[in-house]
Short mmCIF file of C-alpha atoms and ligand atoms in Angstrom, two decimals:
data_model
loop_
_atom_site.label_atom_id
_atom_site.label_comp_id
_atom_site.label_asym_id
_atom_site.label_seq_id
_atom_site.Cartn_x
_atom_site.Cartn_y
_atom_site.Cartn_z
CA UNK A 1 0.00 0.00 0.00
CA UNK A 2 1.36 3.70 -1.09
CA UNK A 3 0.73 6.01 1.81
CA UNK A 4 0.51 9.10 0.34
CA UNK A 5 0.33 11.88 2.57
CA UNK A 6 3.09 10.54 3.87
CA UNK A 7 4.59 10.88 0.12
CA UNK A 8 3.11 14.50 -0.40
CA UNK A 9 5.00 15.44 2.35
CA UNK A 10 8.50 15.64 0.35
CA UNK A 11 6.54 17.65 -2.01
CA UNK A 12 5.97 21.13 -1.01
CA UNK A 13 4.87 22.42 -3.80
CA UNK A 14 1.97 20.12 -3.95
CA UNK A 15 0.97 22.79 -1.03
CA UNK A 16 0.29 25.51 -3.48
CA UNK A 17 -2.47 27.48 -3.56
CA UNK A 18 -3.33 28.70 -6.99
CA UNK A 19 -6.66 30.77 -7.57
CA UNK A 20 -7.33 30.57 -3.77
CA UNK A 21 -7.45 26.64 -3.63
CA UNK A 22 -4.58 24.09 -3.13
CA UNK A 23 -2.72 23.12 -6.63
CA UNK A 24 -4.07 19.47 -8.14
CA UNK A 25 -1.18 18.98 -10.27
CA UNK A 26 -2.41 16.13 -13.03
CA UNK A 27 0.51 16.75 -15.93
CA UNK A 28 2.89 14.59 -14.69
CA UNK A 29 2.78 13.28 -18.54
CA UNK A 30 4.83 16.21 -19.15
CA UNK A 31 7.15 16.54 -16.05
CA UNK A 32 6.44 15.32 -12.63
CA UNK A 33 7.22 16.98 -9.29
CA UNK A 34 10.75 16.59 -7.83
CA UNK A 35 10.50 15.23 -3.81
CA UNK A 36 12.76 17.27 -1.37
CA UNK A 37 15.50 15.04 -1.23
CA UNK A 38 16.65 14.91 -5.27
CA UNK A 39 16.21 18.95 -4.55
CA UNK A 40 18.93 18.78 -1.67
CA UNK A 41 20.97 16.25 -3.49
CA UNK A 42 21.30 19.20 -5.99
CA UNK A 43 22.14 21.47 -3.14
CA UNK A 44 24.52 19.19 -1.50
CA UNK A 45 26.38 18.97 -5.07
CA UNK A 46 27.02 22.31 -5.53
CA UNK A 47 27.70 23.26 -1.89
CA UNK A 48 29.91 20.24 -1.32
CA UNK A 49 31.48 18.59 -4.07
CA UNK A 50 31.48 20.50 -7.31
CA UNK A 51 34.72 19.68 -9.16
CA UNK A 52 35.03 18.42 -12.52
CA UNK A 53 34.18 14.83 -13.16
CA UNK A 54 36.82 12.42 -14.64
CA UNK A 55 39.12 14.87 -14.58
CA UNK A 56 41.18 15.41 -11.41
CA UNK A 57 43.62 13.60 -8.90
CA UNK A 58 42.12 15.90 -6.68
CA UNK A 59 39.68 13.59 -3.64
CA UNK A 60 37.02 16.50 -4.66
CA UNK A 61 36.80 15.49 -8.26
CA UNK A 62 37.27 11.95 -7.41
CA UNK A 63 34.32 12.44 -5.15
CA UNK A 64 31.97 13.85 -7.70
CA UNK A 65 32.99 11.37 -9.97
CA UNK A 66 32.02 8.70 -7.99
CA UNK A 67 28.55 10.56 -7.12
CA UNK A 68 27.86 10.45 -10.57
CA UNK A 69 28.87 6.90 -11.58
CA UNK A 70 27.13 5.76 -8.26
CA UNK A 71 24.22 7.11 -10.33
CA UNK A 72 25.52 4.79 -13.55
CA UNK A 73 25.84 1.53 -11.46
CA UNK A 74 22.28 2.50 -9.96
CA UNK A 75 20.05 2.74 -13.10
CA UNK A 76 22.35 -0.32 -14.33
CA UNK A 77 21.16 -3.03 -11.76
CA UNK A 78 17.56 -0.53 -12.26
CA UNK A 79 16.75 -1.49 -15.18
CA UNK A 80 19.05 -4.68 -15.32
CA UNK A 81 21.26 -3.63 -17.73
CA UNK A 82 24.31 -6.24 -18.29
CA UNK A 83 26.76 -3.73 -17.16
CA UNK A 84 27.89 0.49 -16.59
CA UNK A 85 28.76 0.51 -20.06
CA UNK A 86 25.26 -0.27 -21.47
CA UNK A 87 24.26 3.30 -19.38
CA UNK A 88 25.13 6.28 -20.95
CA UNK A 89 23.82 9.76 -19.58
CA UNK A 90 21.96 12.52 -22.25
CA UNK A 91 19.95 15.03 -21.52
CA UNK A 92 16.42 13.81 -21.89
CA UNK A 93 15.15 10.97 -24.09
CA UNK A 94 15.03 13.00 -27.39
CA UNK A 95 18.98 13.39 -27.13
CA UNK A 96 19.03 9.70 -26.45
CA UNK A 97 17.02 8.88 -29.95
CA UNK A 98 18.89 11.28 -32.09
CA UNK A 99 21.95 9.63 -30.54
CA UNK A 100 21.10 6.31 -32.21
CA UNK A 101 19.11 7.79 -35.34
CA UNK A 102 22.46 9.69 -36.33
CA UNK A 103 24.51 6.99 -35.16
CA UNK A 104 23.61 3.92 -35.60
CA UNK A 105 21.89 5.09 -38.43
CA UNK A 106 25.15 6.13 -40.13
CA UNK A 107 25.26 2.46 -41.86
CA UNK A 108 21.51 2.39 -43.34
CA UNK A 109 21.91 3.07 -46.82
CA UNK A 110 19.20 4.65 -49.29
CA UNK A 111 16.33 2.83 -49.75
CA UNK A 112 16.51 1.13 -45.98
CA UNK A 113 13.01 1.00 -44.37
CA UNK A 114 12.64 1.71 -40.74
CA UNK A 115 9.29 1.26 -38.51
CA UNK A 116 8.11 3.91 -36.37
CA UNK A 117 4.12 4.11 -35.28
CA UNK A 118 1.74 6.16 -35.44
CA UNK A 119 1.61 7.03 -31.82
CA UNK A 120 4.93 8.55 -31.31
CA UNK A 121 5.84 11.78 -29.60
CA UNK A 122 7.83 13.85 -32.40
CA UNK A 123 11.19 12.75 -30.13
CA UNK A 124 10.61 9.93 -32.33
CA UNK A 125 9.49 10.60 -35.02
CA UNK A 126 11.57 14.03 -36.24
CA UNK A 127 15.26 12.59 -35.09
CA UNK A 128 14.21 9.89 -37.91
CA UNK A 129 12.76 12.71 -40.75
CA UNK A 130 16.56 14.17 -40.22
CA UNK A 131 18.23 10.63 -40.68
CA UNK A 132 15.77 10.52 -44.35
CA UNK A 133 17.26 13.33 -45.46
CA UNK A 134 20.13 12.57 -44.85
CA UNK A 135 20.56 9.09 -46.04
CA UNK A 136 17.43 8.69 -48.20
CA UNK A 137 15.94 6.01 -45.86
CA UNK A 138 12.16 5.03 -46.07
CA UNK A 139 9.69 5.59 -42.90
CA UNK A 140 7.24 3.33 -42.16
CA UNK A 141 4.31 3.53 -40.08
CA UNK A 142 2.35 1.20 -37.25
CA UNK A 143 -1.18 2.30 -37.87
CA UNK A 144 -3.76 2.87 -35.14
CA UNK A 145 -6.21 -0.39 -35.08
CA UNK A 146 -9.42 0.23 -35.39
CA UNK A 147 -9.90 1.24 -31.57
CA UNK A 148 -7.75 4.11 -32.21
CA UNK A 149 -6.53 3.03 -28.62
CA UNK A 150 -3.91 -0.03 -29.88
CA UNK A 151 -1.31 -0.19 -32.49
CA UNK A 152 -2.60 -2.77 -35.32
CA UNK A 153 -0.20 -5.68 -34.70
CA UNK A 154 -1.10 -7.36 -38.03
CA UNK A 155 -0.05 -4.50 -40.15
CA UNK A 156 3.19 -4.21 -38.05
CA UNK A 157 4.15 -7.65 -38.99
CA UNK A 158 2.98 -6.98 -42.71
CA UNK A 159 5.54 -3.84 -42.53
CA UNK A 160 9.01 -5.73 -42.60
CA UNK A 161 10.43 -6.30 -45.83
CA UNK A 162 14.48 -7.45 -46.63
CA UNK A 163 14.97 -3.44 -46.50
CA UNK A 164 13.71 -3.12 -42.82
CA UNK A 165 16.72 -2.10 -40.89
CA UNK A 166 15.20 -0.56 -37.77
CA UNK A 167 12.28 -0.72 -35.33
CA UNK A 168 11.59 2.49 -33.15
CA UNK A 169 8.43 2.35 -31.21
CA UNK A 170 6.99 4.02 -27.65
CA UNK A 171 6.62 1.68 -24.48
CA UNK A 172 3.54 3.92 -23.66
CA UNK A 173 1.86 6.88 -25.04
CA UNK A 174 1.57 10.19 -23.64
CA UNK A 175 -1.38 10.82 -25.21
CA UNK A 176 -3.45 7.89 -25.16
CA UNK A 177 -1.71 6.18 -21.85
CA UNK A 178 -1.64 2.82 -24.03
CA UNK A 179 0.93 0.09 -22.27
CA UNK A 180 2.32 -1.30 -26.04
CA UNK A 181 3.10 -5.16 -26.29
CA UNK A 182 6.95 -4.03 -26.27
CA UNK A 183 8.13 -7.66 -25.51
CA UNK A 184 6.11 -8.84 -28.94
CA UNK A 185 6.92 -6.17 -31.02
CA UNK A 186 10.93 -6.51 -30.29
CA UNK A 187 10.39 -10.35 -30.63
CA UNK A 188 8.84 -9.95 -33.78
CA UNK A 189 11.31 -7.84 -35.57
CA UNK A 190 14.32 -9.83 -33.66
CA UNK A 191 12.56 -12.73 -36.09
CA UNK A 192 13.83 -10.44 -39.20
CA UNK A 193 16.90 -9.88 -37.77
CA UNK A 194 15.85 -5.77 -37.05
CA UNK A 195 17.17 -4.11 -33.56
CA UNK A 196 14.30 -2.03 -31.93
CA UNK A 197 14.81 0.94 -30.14
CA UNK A 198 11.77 1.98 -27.27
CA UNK A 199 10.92 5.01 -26.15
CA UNK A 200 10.46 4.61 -22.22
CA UNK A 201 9.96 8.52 -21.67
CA UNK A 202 6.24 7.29 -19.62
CA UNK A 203 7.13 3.65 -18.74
CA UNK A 204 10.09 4.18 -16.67
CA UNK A 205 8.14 6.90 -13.75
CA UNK A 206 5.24 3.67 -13.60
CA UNK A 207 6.50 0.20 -14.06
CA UNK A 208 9.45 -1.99 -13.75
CA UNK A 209 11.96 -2.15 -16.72
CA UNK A 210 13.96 -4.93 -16.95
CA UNK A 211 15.92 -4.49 -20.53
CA UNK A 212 16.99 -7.43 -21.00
CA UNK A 213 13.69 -9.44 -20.35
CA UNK A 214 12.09 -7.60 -23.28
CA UNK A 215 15.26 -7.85 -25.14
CA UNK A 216 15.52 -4.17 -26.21
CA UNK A 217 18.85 -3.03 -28.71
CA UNK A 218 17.93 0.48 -27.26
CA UNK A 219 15.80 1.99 -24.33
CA UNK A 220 15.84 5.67 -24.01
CA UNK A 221 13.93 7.83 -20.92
CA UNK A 222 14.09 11.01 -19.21
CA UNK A 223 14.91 12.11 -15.59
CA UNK A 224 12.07 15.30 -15.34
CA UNK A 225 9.44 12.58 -15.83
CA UNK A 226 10.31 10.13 -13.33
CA UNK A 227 10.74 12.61 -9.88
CA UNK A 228 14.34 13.51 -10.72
CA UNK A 229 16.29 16.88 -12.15
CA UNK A 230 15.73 18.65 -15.49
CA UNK A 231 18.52 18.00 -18.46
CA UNK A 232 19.46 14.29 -17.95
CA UNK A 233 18.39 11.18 -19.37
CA UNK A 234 19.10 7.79 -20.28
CA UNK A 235 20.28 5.56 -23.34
CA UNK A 236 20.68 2.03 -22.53
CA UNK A 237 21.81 -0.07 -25.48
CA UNK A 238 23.62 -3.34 -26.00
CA UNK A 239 26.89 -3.56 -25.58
CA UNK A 240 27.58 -4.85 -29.54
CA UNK A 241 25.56 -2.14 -30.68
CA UNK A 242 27.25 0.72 -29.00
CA UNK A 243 30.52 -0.97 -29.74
CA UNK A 244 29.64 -1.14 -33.53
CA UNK A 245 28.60 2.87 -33.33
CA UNK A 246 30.69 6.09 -34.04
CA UNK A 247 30.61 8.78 -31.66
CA UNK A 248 27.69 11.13 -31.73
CA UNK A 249 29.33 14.40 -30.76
CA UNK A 250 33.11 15.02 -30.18
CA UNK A 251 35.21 16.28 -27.14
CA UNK A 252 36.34 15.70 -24.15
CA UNK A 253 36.46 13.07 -22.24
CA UNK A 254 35.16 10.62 -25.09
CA UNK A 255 38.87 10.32 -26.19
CA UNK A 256 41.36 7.65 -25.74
CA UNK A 257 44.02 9.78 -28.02
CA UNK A 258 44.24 13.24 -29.95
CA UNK A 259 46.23 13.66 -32.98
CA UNK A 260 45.78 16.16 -35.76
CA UNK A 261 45.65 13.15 -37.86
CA UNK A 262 44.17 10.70 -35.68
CA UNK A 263 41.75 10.40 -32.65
CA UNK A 264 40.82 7.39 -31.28
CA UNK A 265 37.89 6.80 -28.99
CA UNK A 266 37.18 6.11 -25.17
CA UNK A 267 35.85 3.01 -24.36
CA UNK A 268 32.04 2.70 -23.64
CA UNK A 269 29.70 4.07 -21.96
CA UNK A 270 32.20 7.54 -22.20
CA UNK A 271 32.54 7.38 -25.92
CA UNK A 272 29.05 8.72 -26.10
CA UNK A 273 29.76 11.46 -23.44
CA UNK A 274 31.69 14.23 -25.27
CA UNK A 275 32.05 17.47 -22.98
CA UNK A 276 31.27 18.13 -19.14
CA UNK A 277 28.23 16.17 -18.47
CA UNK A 278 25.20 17.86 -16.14
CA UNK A 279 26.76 15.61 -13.49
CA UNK A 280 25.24 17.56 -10.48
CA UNK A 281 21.79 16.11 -11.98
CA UNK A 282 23.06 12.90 -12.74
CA UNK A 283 24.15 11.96 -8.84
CA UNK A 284 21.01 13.94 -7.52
CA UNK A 285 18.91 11.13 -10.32
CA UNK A 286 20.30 9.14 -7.70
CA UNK A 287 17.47 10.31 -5.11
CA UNK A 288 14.83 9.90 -7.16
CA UNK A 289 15.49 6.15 -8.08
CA UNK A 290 15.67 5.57 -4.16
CA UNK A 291 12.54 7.68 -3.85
CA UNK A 292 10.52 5.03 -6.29
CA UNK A 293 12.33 2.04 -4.91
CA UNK A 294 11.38 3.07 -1.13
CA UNK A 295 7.81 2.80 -2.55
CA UNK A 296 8.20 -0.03 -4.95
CA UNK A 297 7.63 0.02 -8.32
CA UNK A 298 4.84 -2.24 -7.96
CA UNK A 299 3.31 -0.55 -5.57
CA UNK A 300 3.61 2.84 -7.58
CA UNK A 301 1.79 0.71 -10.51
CA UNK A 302 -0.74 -0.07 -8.20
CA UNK A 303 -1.70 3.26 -6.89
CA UNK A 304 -1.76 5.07 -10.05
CA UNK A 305 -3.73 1.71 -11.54
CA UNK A 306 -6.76 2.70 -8.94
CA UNK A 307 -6.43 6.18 -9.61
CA UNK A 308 -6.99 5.51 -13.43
CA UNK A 309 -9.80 3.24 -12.67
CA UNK A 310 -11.22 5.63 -10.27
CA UNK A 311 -11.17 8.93 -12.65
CA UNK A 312 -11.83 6.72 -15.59
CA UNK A 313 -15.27 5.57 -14.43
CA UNK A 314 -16.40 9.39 -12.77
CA UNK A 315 -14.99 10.76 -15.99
CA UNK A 316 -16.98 8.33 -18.49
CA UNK A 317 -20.70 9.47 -16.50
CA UNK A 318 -19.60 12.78 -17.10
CA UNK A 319 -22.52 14.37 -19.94
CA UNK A 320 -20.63 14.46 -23.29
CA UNK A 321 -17.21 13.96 -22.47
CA UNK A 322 -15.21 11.94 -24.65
CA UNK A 323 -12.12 9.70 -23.47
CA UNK A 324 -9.44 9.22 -25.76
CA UNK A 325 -7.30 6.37 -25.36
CA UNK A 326 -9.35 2.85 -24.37
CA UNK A 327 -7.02 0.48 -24.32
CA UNK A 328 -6.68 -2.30 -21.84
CA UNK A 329 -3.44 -1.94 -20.74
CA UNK A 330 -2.85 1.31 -19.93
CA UNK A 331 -1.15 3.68 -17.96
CA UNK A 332 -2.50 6.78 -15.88
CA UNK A 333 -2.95 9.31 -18.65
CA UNK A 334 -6.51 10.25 -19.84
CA UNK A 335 -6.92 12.25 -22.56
CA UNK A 336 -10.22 13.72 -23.19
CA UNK A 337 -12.74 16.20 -24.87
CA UNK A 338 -15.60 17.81 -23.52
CA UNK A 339 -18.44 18.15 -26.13
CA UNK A 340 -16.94 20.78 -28.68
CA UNK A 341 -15.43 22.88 -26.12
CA UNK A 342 -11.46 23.80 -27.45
CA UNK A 343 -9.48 21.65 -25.20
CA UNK A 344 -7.22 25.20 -24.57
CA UNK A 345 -10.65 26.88 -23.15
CA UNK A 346 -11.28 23.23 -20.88
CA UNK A 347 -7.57 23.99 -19.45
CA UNK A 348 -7.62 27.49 -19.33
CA UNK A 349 -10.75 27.17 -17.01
CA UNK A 350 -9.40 24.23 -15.41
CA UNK A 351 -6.25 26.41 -14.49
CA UNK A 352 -8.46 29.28 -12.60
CA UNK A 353 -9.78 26.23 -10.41
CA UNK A 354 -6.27 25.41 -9.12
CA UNK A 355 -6.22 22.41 -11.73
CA UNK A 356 -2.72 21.87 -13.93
CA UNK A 357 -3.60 19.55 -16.66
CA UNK A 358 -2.06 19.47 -20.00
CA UNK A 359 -4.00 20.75 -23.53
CA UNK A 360 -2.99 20.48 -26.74
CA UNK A 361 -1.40 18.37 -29.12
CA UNK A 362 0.80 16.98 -27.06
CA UNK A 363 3.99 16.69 -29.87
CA UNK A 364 2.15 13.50 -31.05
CA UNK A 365 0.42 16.22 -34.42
CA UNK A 366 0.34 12.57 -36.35
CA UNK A 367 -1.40 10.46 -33.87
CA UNK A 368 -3.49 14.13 -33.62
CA UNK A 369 -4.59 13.76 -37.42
CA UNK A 370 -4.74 10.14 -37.10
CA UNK A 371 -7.91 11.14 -34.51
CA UNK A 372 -8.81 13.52 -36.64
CA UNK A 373 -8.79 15.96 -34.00
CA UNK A 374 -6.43 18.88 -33.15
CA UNK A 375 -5.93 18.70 -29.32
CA UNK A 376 -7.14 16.85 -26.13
CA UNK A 377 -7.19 17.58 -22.58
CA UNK A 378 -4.71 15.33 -20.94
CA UNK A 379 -4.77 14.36 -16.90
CA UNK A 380 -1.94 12.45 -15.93
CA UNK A 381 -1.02 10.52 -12.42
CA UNK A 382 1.76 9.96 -10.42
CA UNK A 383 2.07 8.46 -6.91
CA UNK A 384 1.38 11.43 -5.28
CA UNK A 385 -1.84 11.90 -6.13
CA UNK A 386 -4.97 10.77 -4.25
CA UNK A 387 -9.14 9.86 -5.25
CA UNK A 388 -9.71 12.96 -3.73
CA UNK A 389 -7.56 14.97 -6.34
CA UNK A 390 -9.70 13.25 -9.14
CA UNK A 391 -13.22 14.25 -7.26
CA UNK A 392 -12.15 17.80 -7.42
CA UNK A 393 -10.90 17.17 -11.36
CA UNK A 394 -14.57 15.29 -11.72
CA UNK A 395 -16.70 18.31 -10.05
CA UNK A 396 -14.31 21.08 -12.07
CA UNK A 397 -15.17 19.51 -15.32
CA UNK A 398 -18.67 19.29 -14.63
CA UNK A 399 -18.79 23.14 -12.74
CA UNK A 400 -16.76 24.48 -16.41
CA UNK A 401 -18.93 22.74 -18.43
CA UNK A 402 -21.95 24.27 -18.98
CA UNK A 403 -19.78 27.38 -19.55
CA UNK A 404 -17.95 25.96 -22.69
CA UNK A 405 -20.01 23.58 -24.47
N1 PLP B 1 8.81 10.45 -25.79
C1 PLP B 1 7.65 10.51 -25.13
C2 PLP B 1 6.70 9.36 -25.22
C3 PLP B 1 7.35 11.62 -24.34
O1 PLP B 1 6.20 11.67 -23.68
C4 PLP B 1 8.29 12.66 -24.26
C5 PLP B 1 7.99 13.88 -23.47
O2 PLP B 1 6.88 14.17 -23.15
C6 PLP B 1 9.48 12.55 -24.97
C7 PLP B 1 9.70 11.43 -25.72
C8 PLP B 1 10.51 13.62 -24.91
O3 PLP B 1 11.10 13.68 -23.65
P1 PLP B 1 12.15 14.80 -23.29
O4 PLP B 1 11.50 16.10 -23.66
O5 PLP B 1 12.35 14.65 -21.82
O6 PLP B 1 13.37 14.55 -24.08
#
């Protein structure tokens, strides 16, 4: 069991009082709260130990250094990577998939197919578009099936051809909060002999990851969105893969040896980090993983599993509101419309009732015409928040209303 005013408590500014009534903070899609002790883990850092990391003989540096590779063998055994150099830092998940379009996409030659879907945030979508024009490969897309909630799994496997030399899909969808069959789309393209990179950006915050039970060449995720600092991220990949790849930016400490008419590379996972990395966020990441893992993951999937249920059933009795996103597996993100209200008016209103929700298009514009609509209102969980949170949500939506539609 979650207790969670005992949780709320490491969150001041879930004490806010917008409007004259406490903040109900539902856009956790887009970044979640950070708890008190990532915040002082910051502080700590640049009080107590800020030297350059990998650089000194100084016990300072050293000490920083190992702050932020404490972080490295963390998410390692986190997400049960096979070792450090399978972790390298970024700054969010969209670094982490243009790191692997430009590099591992350096061999795909023109004419090379790869298989994105229809549901993807433009992180993966756009780092691909680049990659096309670069090397004249061919996108290919996952449709929707016909409950515009799922990806159509018979199409995906109609899809591969000899050309097909990637697979980039999202673990879950920020928009529609669908859980994707990750384990049977990697196993299906591992049967053509295609590597498949998953966006994790809203699995990570909400359910275990174990990488190498679903067999993924590359897993990508952001810190923001799972309780920890702004500007760092994840890229897991296999060890052969990264091996196999150029560098994606040049630098420091990615070097073995500089010549003016040589340079060889560092060994992995610092081959992929040119320059000084953010590594005051990177040890405070530290925090947040023990912040989740002093819940339990499971018990984080839990709580936000009731809270879905909960606000899914008040929402659906609510008079013409329409729930995008139905799928059966799915993850604490409901995106909806209320009659023909805009969904900016819904969340403008929302706002002056202390209510942060998210409106929009959410950078998914495809999965937006896919729809065949231009926006939703999105309300997204974390472990923080409580039944009561989605009454006042419930009673908003009905109070705003009659004023929009
Ligand atoms: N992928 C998905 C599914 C997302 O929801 C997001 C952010 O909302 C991203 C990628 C991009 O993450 P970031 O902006 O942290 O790089």
């Amino acid at each position: 069991m979650v207790d969670v005013e005992k949780i709320r408590k490491e969150f001041p500014g879930l004490e806010r009082e917008f409007y004259g009534r406490r903040l109900v903070y539902l856009d956790n899609t887009a970044t979640s709260q950070t708890p008190r002790r990532v915040v002082d883990a910051i502080s700590d850092m640049y009080l107590n130990h800020k030297a350059n990391v990998h650089r000194g003989v100084s016990t300072i540096s050293q000490e920083a250094t190992e702050l932020q590779e404490e972080t490295r063998r963390k998410i390692t055994a986190w997400i049960n990577a096979s070792s450090i150099e399978e972790v390298i830092f970024t700054r969010g998940t969209t670094e982490g998939i243009n790191a692997v379009a430009s590099s591992f996409g350096e061999r795909f030659k023109e004419g090379d197919e790869i298989i994105l879907s229809e549901m993807e945030h433009h992180a993966n979508i756009v780092p691909w578009q680049l990659l096309r024009a670069r090397k004249g490969i061919v996108i290919k897309v996952i449709p929707l099936a016909s409950d515009k909630s799922t990806l159509d799994m018979e199409t995906y496997r109609r899809l591969f051809t000899e050309r097909t030399v990637m697979v980039s899909v999202c673990h879950v969808s920020n928009v529609l909060g669908t859980i994707n069959p990750v384990e049977e789309i990697i196993s299906i393209a591992h049967s053509h002999g295609v590597p498949v990179l998953i966006d994790g950006a809203q699995a990570v915050p909400h359910m275990r990851i174990d990488v190498r039970k679903l067999d993924a060449d590359f897993y990508v995720f952001s810190s923001h969105k799972m309780y920890g600092p702004c500007g760092v991220g994840i890229l897991y990949g296999k060890k052969e893969h990264l091996e196999s790849m150029p560098p994606y930016q040049g630098g420091g400490e990615m070097i073995e040896k500089v010549t003016f008419p040589h340079t060889t590379w560092a060994s992995l996972p610092f081959k992929f980090e040119a320059g000084t990395p953010d590594f005051v966020g990177i040890s405070a990441l530290s925090a947040a993983i023990d912040f989740m893992e002093e819940i339990g993951m499971e018990n984080i999937a839990d709580h936000e599993e009731e809270l879905l249920q909960y606000a899914t059933e008040k929402l659906i009795a609510v008079p013409r509101l329409r729930i995008l996103g139905e799928a059966r597996h799915k993850s604490a993100v409901i995106s909806f419309l209320l009659g023909n209200a805009h969904p900016y008016d819904t969340g403008m209103l929302l706002d002056k009732l202390g209510i942060a929700v998210r409106t929009g298009h959410h950078c998914a514009q495809p999965l937006m015409s896919a729809l065949g609509i231009e926006g939703t209102v999105r309300a997204s969980f974390a472990v923080y928040n409580t039944r009561e949170e989605v009454d006042i949500l419930v009673n908003s939506i009905k109070r705003v209303a009659p004023i929009l539609d």
